[in-house]
Tab-separated table of C-alpha atoms in Angstrom:
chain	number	residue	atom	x	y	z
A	1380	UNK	CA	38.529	87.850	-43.457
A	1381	UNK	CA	36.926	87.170	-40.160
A	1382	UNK	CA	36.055	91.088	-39.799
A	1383	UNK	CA	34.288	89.953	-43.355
A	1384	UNK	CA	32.393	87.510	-42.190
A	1385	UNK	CA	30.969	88.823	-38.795
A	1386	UNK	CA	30.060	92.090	-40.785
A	1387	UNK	CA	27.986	89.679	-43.247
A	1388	UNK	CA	26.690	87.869	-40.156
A	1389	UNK	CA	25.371	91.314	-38.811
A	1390	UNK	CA	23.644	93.018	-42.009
A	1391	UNK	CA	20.039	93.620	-41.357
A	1392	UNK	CA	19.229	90.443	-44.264
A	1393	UNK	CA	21.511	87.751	-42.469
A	1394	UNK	CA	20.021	88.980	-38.942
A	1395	UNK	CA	16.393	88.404	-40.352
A	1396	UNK	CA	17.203	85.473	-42.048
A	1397	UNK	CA	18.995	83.748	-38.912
A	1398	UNK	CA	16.247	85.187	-36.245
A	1399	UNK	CA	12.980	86.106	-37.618
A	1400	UNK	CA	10.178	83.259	-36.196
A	1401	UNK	CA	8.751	84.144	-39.613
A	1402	UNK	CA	8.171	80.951	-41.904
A	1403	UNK	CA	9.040	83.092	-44.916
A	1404	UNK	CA	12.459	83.709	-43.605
A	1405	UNK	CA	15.030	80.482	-43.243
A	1406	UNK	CA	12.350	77.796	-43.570
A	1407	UNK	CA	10.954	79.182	-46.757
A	1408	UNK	CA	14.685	80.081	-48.141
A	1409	UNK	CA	16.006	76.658	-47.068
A	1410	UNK	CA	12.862	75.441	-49.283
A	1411	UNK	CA	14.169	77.326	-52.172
A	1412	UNK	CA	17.188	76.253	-51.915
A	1413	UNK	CA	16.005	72.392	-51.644
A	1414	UNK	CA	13.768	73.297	-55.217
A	1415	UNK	CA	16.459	74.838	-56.754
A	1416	UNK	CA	18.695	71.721	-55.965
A	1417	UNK	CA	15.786	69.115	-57.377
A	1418	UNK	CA	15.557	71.527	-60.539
A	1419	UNK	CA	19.542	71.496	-61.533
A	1420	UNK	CA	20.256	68.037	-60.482
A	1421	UNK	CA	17.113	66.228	-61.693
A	1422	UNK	CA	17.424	67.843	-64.877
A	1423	UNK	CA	21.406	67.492	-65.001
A	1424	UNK	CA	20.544	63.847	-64.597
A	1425	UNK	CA	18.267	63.330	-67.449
A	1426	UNK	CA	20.857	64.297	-69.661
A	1427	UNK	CA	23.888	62.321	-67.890
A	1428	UNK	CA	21.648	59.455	-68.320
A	1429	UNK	CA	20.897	60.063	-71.701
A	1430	UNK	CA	24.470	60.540	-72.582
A	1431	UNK	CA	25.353	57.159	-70.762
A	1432	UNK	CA	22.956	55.533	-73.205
A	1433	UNK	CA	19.666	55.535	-71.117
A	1434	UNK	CA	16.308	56.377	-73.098
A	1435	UNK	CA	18.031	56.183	-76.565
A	1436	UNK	CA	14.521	57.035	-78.028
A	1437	UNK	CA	15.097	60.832	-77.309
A	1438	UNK	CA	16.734	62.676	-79.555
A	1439	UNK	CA	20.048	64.459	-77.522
A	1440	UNK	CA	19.003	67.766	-78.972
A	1441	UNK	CA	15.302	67.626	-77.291
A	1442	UNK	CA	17.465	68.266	-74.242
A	1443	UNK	CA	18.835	71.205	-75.056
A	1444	UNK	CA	15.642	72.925	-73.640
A	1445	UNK	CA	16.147	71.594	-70.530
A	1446	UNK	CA	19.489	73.627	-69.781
A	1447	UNK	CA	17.819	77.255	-69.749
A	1448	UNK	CA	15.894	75.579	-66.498
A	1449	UNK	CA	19.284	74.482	-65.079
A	1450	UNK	CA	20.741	78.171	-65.280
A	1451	UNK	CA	17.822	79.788	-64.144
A	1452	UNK	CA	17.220	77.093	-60.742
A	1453	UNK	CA	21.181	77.264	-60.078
A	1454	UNK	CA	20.825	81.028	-60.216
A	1455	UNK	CA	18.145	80.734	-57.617
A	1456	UNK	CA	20.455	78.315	-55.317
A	1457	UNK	CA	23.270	80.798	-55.942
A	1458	UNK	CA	21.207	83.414	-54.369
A	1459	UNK	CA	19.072	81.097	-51.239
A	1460	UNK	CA	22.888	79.769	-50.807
A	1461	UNK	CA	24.493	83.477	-50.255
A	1462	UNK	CA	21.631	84.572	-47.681
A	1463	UNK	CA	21.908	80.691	-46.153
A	1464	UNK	CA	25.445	81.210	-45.587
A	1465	UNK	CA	24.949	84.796	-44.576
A	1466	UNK	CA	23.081	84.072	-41.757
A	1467	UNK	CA	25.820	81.510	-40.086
A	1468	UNK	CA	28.983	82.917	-42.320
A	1469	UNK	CA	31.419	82.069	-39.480
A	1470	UNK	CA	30.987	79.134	-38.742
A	1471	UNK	CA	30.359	77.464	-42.079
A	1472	UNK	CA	33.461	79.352	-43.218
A	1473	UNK	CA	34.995	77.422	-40.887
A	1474	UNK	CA	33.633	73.918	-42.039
A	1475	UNK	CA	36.124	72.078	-44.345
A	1476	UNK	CA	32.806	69.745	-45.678
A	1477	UNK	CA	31.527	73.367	-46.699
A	1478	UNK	CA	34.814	73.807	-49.184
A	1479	UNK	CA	34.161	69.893	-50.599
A	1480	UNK	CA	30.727	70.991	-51.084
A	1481	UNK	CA	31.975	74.260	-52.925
A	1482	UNK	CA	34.309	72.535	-55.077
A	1483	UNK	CA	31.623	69.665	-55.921
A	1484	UNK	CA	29.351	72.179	-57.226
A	1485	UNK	CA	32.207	74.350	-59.594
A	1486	UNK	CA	32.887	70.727	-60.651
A	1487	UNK	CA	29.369	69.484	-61.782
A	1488	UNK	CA	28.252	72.922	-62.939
A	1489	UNK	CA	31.343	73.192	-65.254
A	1490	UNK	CA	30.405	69.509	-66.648
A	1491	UNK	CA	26.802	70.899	-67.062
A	1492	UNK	CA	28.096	73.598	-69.269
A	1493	UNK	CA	30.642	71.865	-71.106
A	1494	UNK	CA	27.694	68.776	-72.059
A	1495	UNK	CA	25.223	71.722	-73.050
A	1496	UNK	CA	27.850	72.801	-75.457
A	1497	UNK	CA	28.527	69.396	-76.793
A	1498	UNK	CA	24.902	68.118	-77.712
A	1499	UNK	CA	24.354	69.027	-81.635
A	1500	UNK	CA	21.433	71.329	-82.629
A	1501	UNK	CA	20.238	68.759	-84.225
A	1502	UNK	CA	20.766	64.699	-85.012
A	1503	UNK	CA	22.324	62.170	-82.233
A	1504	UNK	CA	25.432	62.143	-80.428
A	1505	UNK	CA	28.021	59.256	-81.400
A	1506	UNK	CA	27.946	56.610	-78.535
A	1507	UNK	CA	30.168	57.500	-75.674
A	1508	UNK	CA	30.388	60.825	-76.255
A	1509	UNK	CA	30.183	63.081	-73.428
A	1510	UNK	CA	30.028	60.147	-70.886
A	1511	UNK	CA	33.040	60.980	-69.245
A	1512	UNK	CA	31.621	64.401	-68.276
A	1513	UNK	CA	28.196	62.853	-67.879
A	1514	UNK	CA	29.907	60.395	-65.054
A	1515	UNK	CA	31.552	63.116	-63.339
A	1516	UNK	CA	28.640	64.971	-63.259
A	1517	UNK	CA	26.652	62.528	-61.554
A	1518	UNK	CA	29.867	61.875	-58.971
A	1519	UNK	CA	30.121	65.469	-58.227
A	1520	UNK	CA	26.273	66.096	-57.549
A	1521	UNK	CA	26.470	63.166	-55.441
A	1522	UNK	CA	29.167	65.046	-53.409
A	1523	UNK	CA	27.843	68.362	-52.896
A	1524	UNK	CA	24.829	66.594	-52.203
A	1525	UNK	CA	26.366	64.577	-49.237
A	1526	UNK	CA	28.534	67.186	-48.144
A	1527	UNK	CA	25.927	69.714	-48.155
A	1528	UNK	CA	23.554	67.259	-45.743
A	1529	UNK	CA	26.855	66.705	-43.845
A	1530	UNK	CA	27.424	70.196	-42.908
A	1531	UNK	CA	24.917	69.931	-40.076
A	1532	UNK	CA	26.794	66.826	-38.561
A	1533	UNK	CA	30.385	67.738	-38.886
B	188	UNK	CA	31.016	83.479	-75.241
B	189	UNK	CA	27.630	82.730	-74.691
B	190	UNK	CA	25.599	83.974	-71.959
B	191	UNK	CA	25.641	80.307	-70.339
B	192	UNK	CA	28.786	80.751	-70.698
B	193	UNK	CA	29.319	84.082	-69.631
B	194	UNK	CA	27.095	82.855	-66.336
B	195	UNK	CA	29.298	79.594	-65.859
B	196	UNK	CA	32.664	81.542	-66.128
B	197	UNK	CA	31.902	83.993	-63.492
B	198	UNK	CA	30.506	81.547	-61.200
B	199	UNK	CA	32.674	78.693	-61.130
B	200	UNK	CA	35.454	81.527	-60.443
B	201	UNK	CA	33.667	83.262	-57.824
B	202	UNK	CA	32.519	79.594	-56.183
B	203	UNK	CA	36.411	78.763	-56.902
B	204	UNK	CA	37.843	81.730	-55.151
B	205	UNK	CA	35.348	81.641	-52.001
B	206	UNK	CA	36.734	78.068	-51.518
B	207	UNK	CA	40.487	79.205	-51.783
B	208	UNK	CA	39.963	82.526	-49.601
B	209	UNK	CA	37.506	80.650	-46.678
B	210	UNK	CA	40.113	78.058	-46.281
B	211	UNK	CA	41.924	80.480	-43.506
B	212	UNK	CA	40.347	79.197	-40.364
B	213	UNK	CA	37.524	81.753	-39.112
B	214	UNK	CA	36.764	82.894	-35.888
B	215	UNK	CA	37.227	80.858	-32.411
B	216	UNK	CA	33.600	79.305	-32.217
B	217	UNK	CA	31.660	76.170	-29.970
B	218	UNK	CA	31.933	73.448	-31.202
B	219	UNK	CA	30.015	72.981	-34.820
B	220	UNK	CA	26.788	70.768	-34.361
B	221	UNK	CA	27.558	69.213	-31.152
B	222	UNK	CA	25.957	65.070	-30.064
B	223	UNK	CA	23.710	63.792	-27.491
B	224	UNK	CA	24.018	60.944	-25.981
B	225	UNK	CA	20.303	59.744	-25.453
B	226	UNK	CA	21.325	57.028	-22.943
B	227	UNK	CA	22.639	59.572	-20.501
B	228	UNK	CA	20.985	62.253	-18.384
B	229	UNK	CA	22.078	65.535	-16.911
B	230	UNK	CA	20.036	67.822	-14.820
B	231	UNK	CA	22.128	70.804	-13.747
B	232	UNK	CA	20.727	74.208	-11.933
B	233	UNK	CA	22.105	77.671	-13.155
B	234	UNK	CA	21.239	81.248	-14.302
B	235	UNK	CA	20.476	82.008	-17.684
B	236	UNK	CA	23.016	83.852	-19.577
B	237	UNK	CA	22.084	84.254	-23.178
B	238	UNK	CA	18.507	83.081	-24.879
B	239	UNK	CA	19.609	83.301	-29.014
B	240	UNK	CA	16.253	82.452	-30.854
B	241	UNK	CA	17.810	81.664	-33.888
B	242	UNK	CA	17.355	79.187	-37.608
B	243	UNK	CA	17.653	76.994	-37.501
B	244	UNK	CA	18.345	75.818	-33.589
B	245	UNK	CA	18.343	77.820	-30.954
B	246	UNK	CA	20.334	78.037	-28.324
B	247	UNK	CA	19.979	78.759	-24.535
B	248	UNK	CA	22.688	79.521	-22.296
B	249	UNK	CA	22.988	78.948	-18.272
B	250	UNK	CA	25.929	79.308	-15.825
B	251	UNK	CA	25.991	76.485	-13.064
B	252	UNK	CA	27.804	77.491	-9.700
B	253	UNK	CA	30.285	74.595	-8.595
B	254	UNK	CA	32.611	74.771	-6.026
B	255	UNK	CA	35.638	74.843	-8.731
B	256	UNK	CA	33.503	77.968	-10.224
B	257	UNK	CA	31.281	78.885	-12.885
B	258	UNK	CA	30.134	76.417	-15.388
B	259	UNK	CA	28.540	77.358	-18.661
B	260	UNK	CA	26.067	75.217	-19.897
B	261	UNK	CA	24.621	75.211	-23.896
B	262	UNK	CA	21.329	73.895	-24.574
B	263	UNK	CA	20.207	72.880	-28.155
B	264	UNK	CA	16.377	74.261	-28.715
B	265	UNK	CA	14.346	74.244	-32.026
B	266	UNK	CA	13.729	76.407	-34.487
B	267	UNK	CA	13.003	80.140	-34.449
B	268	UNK	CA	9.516	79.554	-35.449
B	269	UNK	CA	8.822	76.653	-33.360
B	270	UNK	CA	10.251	78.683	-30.257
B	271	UNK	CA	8.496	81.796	-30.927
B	272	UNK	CA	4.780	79.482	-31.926
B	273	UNK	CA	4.857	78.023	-28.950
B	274	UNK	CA	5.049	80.956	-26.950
B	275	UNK	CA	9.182	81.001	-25.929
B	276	UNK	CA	10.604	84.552	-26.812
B	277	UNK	CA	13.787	86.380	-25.305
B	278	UNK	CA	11.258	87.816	-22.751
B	279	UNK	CA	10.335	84.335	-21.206
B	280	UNK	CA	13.923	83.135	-20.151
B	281	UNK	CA	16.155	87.003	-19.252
B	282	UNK	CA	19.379	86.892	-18.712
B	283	UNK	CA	19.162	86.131	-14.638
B	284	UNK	CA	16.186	83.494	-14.725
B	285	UNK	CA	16.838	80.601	-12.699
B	286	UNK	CA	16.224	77.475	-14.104
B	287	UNK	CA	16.909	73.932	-13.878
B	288	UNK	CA	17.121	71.571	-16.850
B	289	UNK	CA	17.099	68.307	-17.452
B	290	UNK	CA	18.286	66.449	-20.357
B	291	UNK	CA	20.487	64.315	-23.005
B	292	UNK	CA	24.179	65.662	-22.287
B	293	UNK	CA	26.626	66.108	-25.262
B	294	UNK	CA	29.191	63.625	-26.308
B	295	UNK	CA	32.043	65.502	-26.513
B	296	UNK	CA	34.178	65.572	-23.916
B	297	UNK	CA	35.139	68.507	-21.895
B	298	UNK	CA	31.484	70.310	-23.120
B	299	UNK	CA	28.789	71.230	-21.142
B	300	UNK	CA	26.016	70.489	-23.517
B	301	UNK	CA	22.792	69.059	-23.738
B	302	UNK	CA	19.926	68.876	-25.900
B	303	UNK	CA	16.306	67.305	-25.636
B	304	UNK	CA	15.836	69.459	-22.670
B	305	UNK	CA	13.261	70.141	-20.330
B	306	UNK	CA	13.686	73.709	-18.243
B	307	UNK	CA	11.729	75.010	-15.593
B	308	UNK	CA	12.344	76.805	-12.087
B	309	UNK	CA	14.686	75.189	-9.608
B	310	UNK	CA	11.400	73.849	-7.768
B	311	UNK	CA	10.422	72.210	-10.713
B	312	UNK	CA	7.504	74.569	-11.497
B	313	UNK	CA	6.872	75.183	-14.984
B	314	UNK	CA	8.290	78.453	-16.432
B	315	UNK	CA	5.100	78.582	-18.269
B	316	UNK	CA	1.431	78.677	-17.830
B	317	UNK	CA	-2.054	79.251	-18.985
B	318	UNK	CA	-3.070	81.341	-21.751
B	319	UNK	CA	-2.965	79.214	-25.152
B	320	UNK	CA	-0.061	77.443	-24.009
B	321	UNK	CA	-0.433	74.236	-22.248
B	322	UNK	CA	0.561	73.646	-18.438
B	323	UNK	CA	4.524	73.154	-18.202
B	324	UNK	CA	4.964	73.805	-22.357
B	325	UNK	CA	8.147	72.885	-22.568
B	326	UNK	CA	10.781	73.855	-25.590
B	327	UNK	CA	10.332	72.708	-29.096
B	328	UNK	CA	13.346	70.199	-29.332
């Protein structure tokens, strides 16, 4: 595992990423990453709210469109994340806060999936539905938000 | 299974199993983001070591002489970019350079660390001068 890592660590892409004084390597990755992140959660967070009973004026189903958006900015984090983690893989291998992070993330992703198969095509959902997943959405995003910050302090 | 779905279940596994395979402690490494303590101040002399320009802190490394031996010393710089803009590449601090430094010492006990740091040559003189750069540049932080 640790021959794993320091090989990652060493590929040409990690070195570049890690050393290059060039703005488009980590600064402009670590701003994709921070888009990606405002993408999934802010839209993530319409619907929790929603489903908690905020803005009852919009129709549930109007936010189906918004989960396309979700899969397409988490599949941009998924890849800024890999070359992030790349770059340092030892030692944020070795961060427990980086595993809470991890785990946050499967959590709130999982909820995102299982709400955009809940909300009908069409009409409203019955009140309360969905709000346990919509509260444990918000929790978990809350998480691998903190832990993610946290990673540079711990 | 839908393609979300698809997506999601490949994911959440892959996310799941990097989480229960990283878990085994990694390699032997400093400390992870080390403290300063502002209030304190440490001005050591040495010989540079090791000058890693790196994202997103960089890191400089000196050996101090003491009677007891050598003492290696890690100091906290900024950013590639920052570095490398304000004129500080591998070439301006080689492995043999003496400096001295001056700055906020780490917190953790046992370390030799400091951050905040201002380097130049065991006179004082700056390491750096004229060109674009101004007289005594010192390290982004």
């Amino acid at each position: 595992m640790d021959s794993l890592l320091v090989w990652m660590e060493g590929t040409a892409i990690a070195t570049w990423v890690r050393e290059s004084p060039s703005l488009w390597a980590y600064p402009t990755i670590l701003a994709l990453h921070s888009f990606g992140l405002a993408v999934v959660v802010g839209a993530s967070t319409v619907v929790d709210a929603r489903l908690l009973g905020f803005g009852r004026r919009l129709r549930p189903s109007a936010l189906k469109g918004l989960f396309p958006i979700m899969w397409w900015a988490f599949a941009l984090n998924a890849v800024s994340g890999w070359l992030l983690f790349m770059a340092d893989a030892t030692r944020k291998s070795a961060q427990p806060i980086f595993y809470v992070k991890l785990g946050c993330i499967a959590i709130a992703i999982a909820c995102v999936a299982l709400i955009g198969r809940r909300i009908p095509a069409s009409g409203d959902v019955t009140p309360g539905q969905g709000r346990v997943l919509a509260i444990v959405s918000l929790l978990c995003w809350t998480g691998a938000i903190t832990a993610g910050r946290f990673m540079a302090y711990l | 299974m839908t393609t979300a779905g698809k997506f999601l279940t490949g994911t959440t596994a892959g996310l799941i199993l990097a989480a229960l395979v990283g878990v085994a402690p990694a390699v032997a490494h400093h400390s992870s983001t080390p403290f300063y303590d502002a209030t304190k101040k440490a001005e050591v002399q040495g010989t540079v070591t090791k000058f890693l320009i790196r994202n997103p802190h960089s890191f400089l490394y000196f050996d101090e002489t003491t009677p007891q031996g050598k003492v290696e010393w890690q100091i906290e710089l900024g950013t590639a970019a920052s570095l490398t803009r304000t004129g500080w590449t591998a070439e301006t601090l080689k492995p043999g350079t003496a400096i001295k430094v001056s700055g906020q010492p780490s917190r953790a006990e046992g370390s030799h660390g400091m951050c905040c740091a201002r380097i130049t040559r065991p006179d004082g003189s700056p390491i750096m001068q004229g060109g674009r750069l101004t007289e005594e540049q010192q390290p982004p932080r």
